PDB file of N, CA and C in Angstrom:
ATOM      1  N   MET A   1       0.851  -1.177   0.000  1.00 55.00           N
ATOM      2  CA  MET A   1       0.000   0.000   0.000  1.00 55.00           C
ATOM      3  C   MET A   1       0.891   1.232   0.000  1.00 55.00           C
ATOM      4  N   PRO A   2       0.718   2.136  -0.968  1.00 56.00           N
ATOM      5  CA  PRO A   2       1.534   3.346  -0.991  1.00 56.00           C
ATOM      6  C   PRO A   2       1.185   4.267   0.169  1.00 56.00           C
ATOM      7  N   LYS A   3       2.172   4.893   0.698  1.00 58.00           N
ATOM      8  CA  LYS A   3       1.976   5.852   1.784  1.00 58.00           C
ATOM      9  C   LYS A   3       2.210   7.257   1.243  1.00 58.00           C
ATOM     10  N   GLY A   4       1.424   8.190   1.737  1.00 58.00           N
ATOM     11  CA  GLY A   4       1.580   9.556   1.281  1.00 58.00           C
ATOM     12  C   GLY A   4       2.846  10.191   1.841  1.00 58.00           C
ATOM     13  N   ASN A   5       3.619  10.788   0.986  1.00 55.00           N
ATOM     14  CA  ASN A   5       4.806  11.517   1.398  1.00 55.00           C
ATOM     15  C   ASN A   5       4.604  12.942   0.887  1.00 55.00           C
ATOM     16  N   PHE A   6       3.975  13.754   1.713  1.00 59.00           N
ATOM     17  CA  PHE A   6       3.520  15.052   1.234  1.00 59.00           C
ATOM     18  C   PHE A   6       4.659  16.043   1.040  1.00 59.00           C
ATOM     19  N   ARG A   7       5.744  15.865   1.750  1.00 62.00           N
ATOM     20  CA  ARG A   7       6.865  16.795   1.567  1.00 62.00           C
ATOM     21  C   ARG A   7       7.553  16.580   0.231  1.00 62.00           C
ATOM     22  N   ALA A   8       7.680  15.344  -0.183  1.00 60.00           N
ATOM     23  CA  ALA A   8       8.351  15.063  -1.451  1.00 60.00           C
ATOM     24  C   ALA A   8       7.370  15.072  -2.623  1.00 60.00           C
ATOM     25  N   ARG A   9       6.087  15.136  -2.337  1.00 61.00           N
ATOM     26  CA  ARG A   9       5.030  15.160  -3.349  1.00 61.00           C
ATOM     27  C   ARG A   9       5.031  13.901  -4.228  1.00 61.00           C
ATOM     28  N   ARG A  10       5.350  12.764  -3.603  1.00 62.00           N
ATOM     29  CA  ARG A  10       5.286  11.504  -4.341  1.00 62.00           C
ATOM     30  C   ARG A  10       4.958  10.382  -3.367  1.00 62.00           C
ATOM     31  N   ALA A  11       4.467   9.304  -3.893  1.00 63.00           N
ATOM     32  CA  ALA A  11       4.113   8.148  -3.066  1.00 63.00           C
ATOM     33  C   ALA A  11       5.329   7.243  -2.897  1.00 63.00           C
ATOM     34  N   ILE A  12       5.434   6.641  -1.738  1.00 63.00           N
ATOM     35  CA  ILE A  12       6.508   5.688  -1.467  1.00 63.00           C
ATOM     36  C   ILE A  12       5.889   4.301  -1.477  1.00 63.00           C
ATOM     37  N   SER A  13       6.430   3.419  -2.272  1.00 64.00           N
ATOM     38  CA  SER A  13       5.935   2.043  -2.281  1.00 64.00           C
ATOM     39  C   SER A  13       7.137   1.108  -2.284  1.00 64.00           C
ATOM     40  N   SER A  14       7.004   0.016  -1.579  1.00 67.00           N
ATOM     41  CA  SER A  14       8.086  -0.954  -1.547  1.00 67.00           C
ATOM     42  C   SER A  14       7.903  -1.927  -2.704  1.00 67.00           C
ATOM     43  N   GLN A  15       8.994  -2.275  -3.341  1.00 71.00           N
ATOM     44  CA  GLN A  15       8.928  -3.194  -4.460  1.00 71.00           C
ATOM     45  C   GLN A  15       9.695  -4.458  -4.112  1.00 71.00           C
ATOM     46  N   LYS A  16       9.102  -5.584  -4.432  1.00 68.00           N
ATOM     47  CA  LYS A  16       9.756  -6.861  -4.197  1.00 68.00           C
ATOM     48  C   LYS A  16      10.722  -7.127  -5.345  1.00 68.00           C
ATOM     49  N   GLN A  17      11.872  -7.672  -5.004  1.00 75.00           N
ATOM     50  CA  GLN A  17      12.835  -8.022  -6.036  1.00 75.00           C
ATOM     51  C   GLN A  17      12.307  -9.201  -6.847  1.00 75.00           C
ATOM     52  N   ARG A  18      12.427  -9.104  -8.147  1.00 83.00           N
ATOM     53  CA  ARG A  18      12.070 -10.230  -8.999  1.00 83.00           C
ATOM     54  C   ARG A  18      13.231 -11.195  -9.019  1.00 83.00           C
ATOM     55  N   ARG A  19      12.910 -12.469  -9.061  1.00 86.00           N
ATOM     56  CA  ARG A  19      13.947 -13.475  -8.997  1.00 86.00           C
ATOM     57  C   ARG A  19      13.624 -14.586  -9.965  1.00 86.00           C
ATOM     58  N   GLN A  20      14.647 -15.106 -10.639  1.00 92.00           N
ATOM     59  CA  GLN A  20      14.458 -16.254 -11.514  1.00 92.00           C
ATOM     60  C   GLN A  20      15.022 -17.482 -10.818  1.00 92.00           C
ATOM     61  N   TRP A  21      14.235 -18.530 -10.800  1.00 94.00           N
ATOM     62  CA  TRP A  21      14.615 -19.774 -10.143  1.00 94.00           C
ATOM     63  C   TRP A  21      15.024 -20.778 -11.201  1.00 94.00           C
ATOM     64  N   ASN A  22      16.137 -21.477 -10.994  1.00 95.00           N
ATOM     65  CA  ASN A  22      16.503 -22.520 -11.949  1.00 95.00           C
ATOM     66  C   ASN A  22      15.830 -23.832 -11.533  1.00 95.00           C
ATOM     67  N   ALA A  23      15.969 -24.849 -12.367  1.00 95.00           N
ATOM     68  CA  ALA A  23      15.247 -26.107 -12.144  1.00 95.00           C
ATOM     69  C   ALA A  23      15.655 -26.766 -10.832  1.00 95.00           C
ATOM     70  N   ARG A  24      16.913 -26.702 -10.465  1.00 95.00           N
ATOM     71  CA  ARG A  24      17.370 -27.315  -9.218  1.00 95.00           C
ATOM     72  C   ARG A  24      16.706 -26.649  -8.012  1.00 95.00           C
ATOM     73  N   GLU A  25      16.616 -25.323  -8.028  1.00 95.00           N
ATOM     74  CA  GLU A  25      15.998 -24.604  -6.910  1.00 95.00           C
ATOM     75  C   GLU A  25      14.498 -24.875  -6.843  1.00 95.00           C
ATOM     76  N   LYS A  26      13.854 -24.974  -7.987  1.00 96.00           N
ATOM     77  CA  LYS A  26      12.418 -25.277  -8.008  1.00 96.00           C
ATOM     78  C   LYS A  26      12.159 -26.656  -7.424  1.00 96.00           C
ATOM     79  N   LEU A  27      13.002 -27.626  -7.774  1.00 96.00           N
ATOM     80  CA  LEU A  27      12.850 -28.970  -7.226  1.00 96.00           C
ATOM     81  C   LEU A  27      13.117 -28.989  -5.728  1.00 96.00           C
ATOM     82  N   MET A  28      14.054 -28.171  -5.275  1.00 96.00           N
ATOM     83  CA  MET A  28      14.335 -28.081  -3.849  1.00 96.00           C
ATOM     84  C   MET A  28      13.090 -27.612  -3.100  1.00 96.00           C
ATOM     85  N   VAL A  29      12.381 -26.633  -3.654  1.00 96.00           N
ATOM     86  CA  VAL A  29      11.153 -26.125  -3.036  1.00 96.00           C
ATOM     87  C   VAL A  29      10.076 -27.211  -3.030  1.00 96.00           C
ATOM     88  N   VAL A  30       9.945 -27.942  -4.140  1.00 97.00           N
ATOM     89  CA  VAL A  30       8.932 -29.005  -4.233  1.00 97.00           C
ATOM     90  C   VAL A  30       9.235 -30.115  -3.233  1.00 97.00           C
ATOM     91  N   PHE A  31      10.489 -30.525  -3.116  1.00 97.00           N
ATOM     92  CA  PHE A  31      10.845 -31.582  -2.167  1.00 97.00           C
ATOM     93  C   PHE A  31      10.640 -31.124  -0.730  1.00 97.00           C
ATOM     94  N   TYR A  32      10.885 -29.859  -0.443  1.00 97.00           N
ATOM     95  CA  TYR A  32      10.624 -29.330   0.897  1.00 97.00           C
ATOM     96  C   TYR A  32       9.136 -29.451   1.222  1.00 97.00           C
ATOM     97  N   HIS A  33       8.295 -29.126   0.240  1.00 97.00           N
ATOM     98  CA  HIS A  33       6.850 -29.244   0.429  1.00 97.00           C
ATOM     99  C   HIS A  33       6.439 -30.705   0.632  1.00 97.00           C
ATOM    100  N   GLU A  34       7.038 -31.619  -0.117  1.00 96.00           N
ATOM    101  CA  GLU A  34       6.660 -33.024  -0.036  1.00 96.00           C
ATOM    102  C   GLU A  34       7.149 -33.691   1.251  1.00 96.00           C
ATOM    103  N   ASN A  35       8.074 -33.064   1.973  1.00 96.00           N
ATOM    104  CA  ASN A  35       8.560 -33.622   3.232  1.00 96.00           C
ATOM    105  C   ASN A  35       7.669 -33.270   4.409  1.00 96.00           C
ATOM    106  N   GLY A  36       6.424 -32.893   4.147  1.00 94.00           N
ATOM    107  CA  GLY A  36       5.465 -32.693   5.224  1.00 94.00           C
ATOM    108  C   GLY A  36       5.135 -31.253   5.543  1.00 94.00           C
ATOM    109  N   HIS A  37       5.601 -30.313   4.763  1.00 95.00           N
ATOM    110  CA  HIS A  37       5.282 -28.911   4.999  1.00 95.00           C
ATOM    111  C   HIS A  37       4.123 -28.503   4.102  1.00 95.00           C
ATOM    112  N   SER A  38       3.298 -27.591   4.575  1.00 96.00           N
ATOM    113  CA  SER A  38       2.151 -27.139   3.781  1.00 96.00           C
ATOM    114  C   SER A  38       2.620 -26.211   2.666  1.00 96.00           C
ATOM    115  N   ILE A  39       1.722 -25.989   1.717  1.00 96.00           N
ATOM    116  CA  ILE A  39       2.055 -25.099   0.604  1.00 96.00           C
ATOM    117  C   ILE A  39       2.293 -23.683   1.109  1.00 96.00           C
ATOM    118  N   CYS A  40       1.450 -23.228   2.033  1.00 96.00           N
ATOM    119  CA  CYS A  40       1.610 -21.864   2.560  1.00 96.00           C
ATOM    120  C   CYS A  40       2.892 -21.722   3.360  1.00 96.00           C
ATOM    121  N   ALA A  41       3.248 -22.733   4.138  1.00 96.00           N
ATOM    122  CA  ALA A  41       4.497 -22.675   4.909  1.00 96.00           C
ATOM    123  C   ALA A  41       5.704 -22.682   3.982  1.00 96.00           C
ATOM    124  N   THR A  42       5.650 -23.483   2.936  1.00 97.00           N
ATOM    125  CA  THR A  42       6.741 -23.534   1.964  1.00 97.00           C
ATOM    126  C   THR A  42       6.876 -22.199   1.247  1.00 97.00           C
ATOM    127  N   ALA A  43       5.746 -21.630   0.838  1.00 96.00           N
ATOM    128  CA  ALA A  43       5.767 -20.355   0.128  1.00 96.00           C
ATOM    129  C   ALA A  43       6.326 -19.237   1.003  1.00 96.00           C
ATOM    130  N   SER A  44       5.950 -19.214   2.267  1.00 95.00           N
ATOM    131  CA  SER A  44       6.445 -18.147   3.139  1.00 95.00           C
ATOM    132  C   SER A  44       7.928 -18.337   3.451  1.00 95.00           C
ATOM    133  N   LYS A  45       8.403 -19.577   3.543  1.00 95.00           N
ATOM    134  CA  LYS A  45       9.829 -19.814   3.813  1.00 95.00           C
ATOM    135  C   LYS A  45      10.685 -19.305   2.661  1.00 95.00           C
ATOM    136  N   TYR A  46      10.258 -19.564   1.431  1.00 94.00           N
ATOM    137  CA  TYR A  46      11.044 -19.163   0.252  1.00 94.00           C
ATOM    138  C   TYR A  46      10.601 -17.822  -0.322  1.00 94.00           C
ATOM    139  N   LYS A  47       9.641 -17.158   0.326  1.00 93.00           N
ATOM    140  CA  LYS A  47       9.150 -15.836  -0.082  1.00 93.00           C
ATOM    141  C   LYS A  47       8.651 -15.827  -1.525  1.00 93.00           C
ATOM    142  N   ILE A  48       7.780 -16.804  -1.812  1.00 94.00           N
ATOM    143  CA  ILE A  48       7.137 -16.881  -3.113  1.00 94.00           C
ATOM    144  C   ILE A  48       5.641 -17.035  -2.905  1.00 94.00           C
ATOM    145  N   GLN A  49       4.887 -17.001  -3.979  1.00 94.00           N
ATOM    146  CA  GLN A  49       3.440 -17.175  -3.921  1.00 94.00           C
ATOM    147  C   GLN A  49       3.099 -18.664  -3.851  1.00 94.00           C
ATOM    148  N   PRO A  50       2.029 -19.029  -3.147  1.00 96.00           N
ATOM    149  CA  PRO A  50       1.625 -20.441  -3.098  1.00 96.00           C
ATOM    150  C   PRO A  50       1.327 -21.026  -4.475  1.00 96.00           C
ATOM    151  N   LYS A  51       0.867 -20.203  -5.407  1.00 96.00           N
ATOM    152  CA  LYS A  51       0.589 -20.678  -6.764  1.00 96.00           C
ATOM    153  C   LYS A  51       1.852 -21.184  -7.440  1.00 96.00           C
ATOM    154  N   GLN A  52       2.985 -20.539  -7.166  1.00 96.00           N
ATOM    155  CA  GLN A  52       4.243 -20.996  -7.752  1.00 96.00           C
ATOM    156  C   GLN A  52       4.582 -22.403  -7.260  1.00 96.00           C
ATOM    157  N   VAL A  53       4.350 -22.664  -5.997  1.00 97.00           N
ATOM    158  CA  VAL A  53       4.629 -23.993  -5.452  1.00 97.00           C
ATOM    159  C   VAL A  53       3.734 -25.025  -6.124  1.00 97.00           C
ATOM    160  N   ARG A  54       2.449 -24.705  -6.289  1.00 97.00           N
ATOM    161  CA  ARG A  54       1.520 -25.641  -6.946  1.00 97.00           C
ATOM    162  C   ARG A  54       1.918 -25.878  -8.403  1.00 97.00           C
ATOM    163  N   ASP A  55       2.319 -24.820  -9.114  1.00 96.00           N
ATOM    164  CA  ASP A  55       2.728 -24.978 -10.512  1.00 96.00           C
ATOM    165  C   ASP A  55       3.986 -25.830 -10.634  1.00 96.00           C
ATOM    166  N   TRP A  56       4.974 -25.563  -9.782  1.00 96.00           N
ATOM    167  CA  TRP A  56       6.223 -26.332  -9.824  1.00 96.00           C
ATOM    168  C   TRP A  56       5.980 -27.780  -9.446  1.00 96.00           C
ATOM    169  N   LYS A  57       5.045 -28.015  -8.525  1.00 97.00           N
ATOM    170  CA  LYS A  57       4.714 -29.380  -8.124  1.00 97.00           C
ATOM    171  C   LYS A  57       4.078 -30.127  -9.297  1.00 97.00           C
ATOM    172  N   ALA A  58       3.240 -29.452 -10.060  1.00 96.00           N
ATOM    173  CA  ALA A  58       2.606 -30.071 -11.224  1.00 96.00           C
ATOM    174  C   ALA A  58       3.621 -30.372 -12.324  1.00 96.00           C
ATOM    175  N   LYS A  59       4.685 -29.582 -12.415  1.00 95.00           N
ATOM    176  CA  LYS A  59       5.702 -29.756 -13.454  1.00 95.00           C
ATOM    177  C   LYS A  59       6.943 -30.487 -12.943  1.00 95.00           C
ATOM    178  N   LYS A  60       6.808 -31.193 -11.841  1.00 95.00           N
ATOM    179  CA  LYS A  60       7.952 -31.849 -11.204  1.00 95.00           C
ATOM    180  C   LYS A  60       8.657 -32.812 -12.156  1.00 95.00           C
ATOM    181  N   ASN A  61       7.908 -33.645 -12.886  1.00 95.00           N
ATOM    182  CA  ASN A  61       8.530 -34.616 -13.795  1.00 95.00           C
ATOM    183  C   ASN A  61       9.324 -33.933 -14.893  1.00 95.00           C
ATOM    184  N   GLU A  62       8.799 -32.837 -15.424  1.00 95.00           N
ATOM    185  CA  GLU A  62       9.520 -32.101 -16.463  1.00 95.00           C
ATOM    186  C   GLU A  62      10.780 -31.453 -15.897  1.00 95.00           C
ATOM    187  N   LEU A  63      10.681 -30.933 -14.682  1.00 95.00           N
ATOM    188  CA  LEU A  63      11.838 -30.288 -14.061  1.00 95.00           C
ATOM    189  C   LEU A  63      12.950 -31.296 -13.767  1.00 95.00           C
ATOM    190  N   MET A  64      12.600 -32.530 -13.489  1.00 94.00           N
ATOM    191  CA  MET A  64      13.612 -33.539 -13.203  1.00 94.00           C
ATOM    192  C   MET A  64      14.349 -33.985 -14.460  1.00 94.00           C
ATOM    193  N   ARG A  65      13.737 -33.805 -15.630  1.00 94.00           N
ATOM    194  CA  ARG A  65      14.371 -34.226 -16.877  1.00 94.00           C
ATOM    195  C   ARG A  65      15.314 -33.188 -17.470  1.00 94.00           C
ATOM    196  N   VAL A  66      15.125 -31.909 -17.144  1.00 94.00           N
ATOM    197  CA  VAL A  66      15.945 -30.864 -17.761  1.00 94.00           C
ATOM    198  C   VAL A  66      17.241 -30.680 -16.972  1.00 94.00           C
ATOM    199  N   SER A  67      18.155 -29.915 -17.562  1.00 92.00           N
ATOM    200  CA  SER A  67      19.411 -29.599 -16.879  1.00 92.00           C
ATOM    201  C   SER A  67      19.121 -28.740 -15.653  1.00 92.00           C
ATOM    202  N   PRO A  68      19.942 -28.856 -14.608  1.00 92.00           N
ATOM    203  CA  PRO A  68      19.643 -28.140 -13.360  1.00 92.00           C
ATOM    204  C   PRO A  68      19.721 -26.622 -13.457  1.00 92.00           C
ATOM    205  N   TYR A  69      20.404 -26.085 -14.468  1.00 92.00           N
ATOM    206  CA  TYR A  69      20.558 -24.644 -14.575  1.00 92.00           C
ATOM    207  C   TYR A  69      19.490 -23.986 -15.444  1.00 92.00           C
ATOM    208  N   ILE A  70      18.610 -24.768 -16.073  1.00 90.00           N
ATOM    209  CA  ILE A  70      17.550 -24.221 -16.926  1.00 90.00           C
ATOM    210  C   ILE A  70      16.565 -23.441 -16.076  1.00 90.00           C
ATOM    211  N   GLN A  71      16.162 -22.258 -16.560  1.00 89.00           N
ATOM    212  CA  GLN A  71      15.239 -21.420 -15.789  1.00 89.00           C
ATOM    213  C   GLN A  71      13.810 -21.507 -16.316  1.00 89.00           C
ATOM    214  N   ARG A  72      13.642 -21.796 -17.610  1.00 89.00           N
ATOM    215  CA  ARG A  72      12.297 -21.870 -18.168  1.00 89.00           C
ATOM    216  C   ARG A  72      12.122 -23.144 -18.959  1.00 89.00           C
ATOM    217  N   LEU A  73      10.951 -23.755 -18.812  1.00 85.00           N
ATOM    218  CA  LEU A  73      10.628 -24.920 -19.612  1.00 85.00           C
ATOM    219  C   LEU A  73       9.995 -24.448 -20.913  1.00 85.00           C
ATOM    220  N   ASN A  74      10.493 -24.939 -22.018  1.00 81.00           N
ATOM    221  CA  ASN A  74       9.933 -24.532 -23.318  1.00 81.00           C
ATOM    222  C   ASN A  74       8.981 -25.579 -23.813  1.00 81.00           C
TER     223      ASN A  74
END
């Protein structure tokens, strides 16, 4: 939520850093979830959205077949 900064005449908003995850890191997150942690707990630990965990879990077989440094599945 932007906060009013009336002296500077502009709004201050915090921006989250964008990050690209490679296949090895995505699998690490999926395996952490499969070891008994909930999707929300996994997402908060790695500071990602729960939807990302669900998507990576659905693509687990594809992620295991590609090279560990690949960032996007084509």
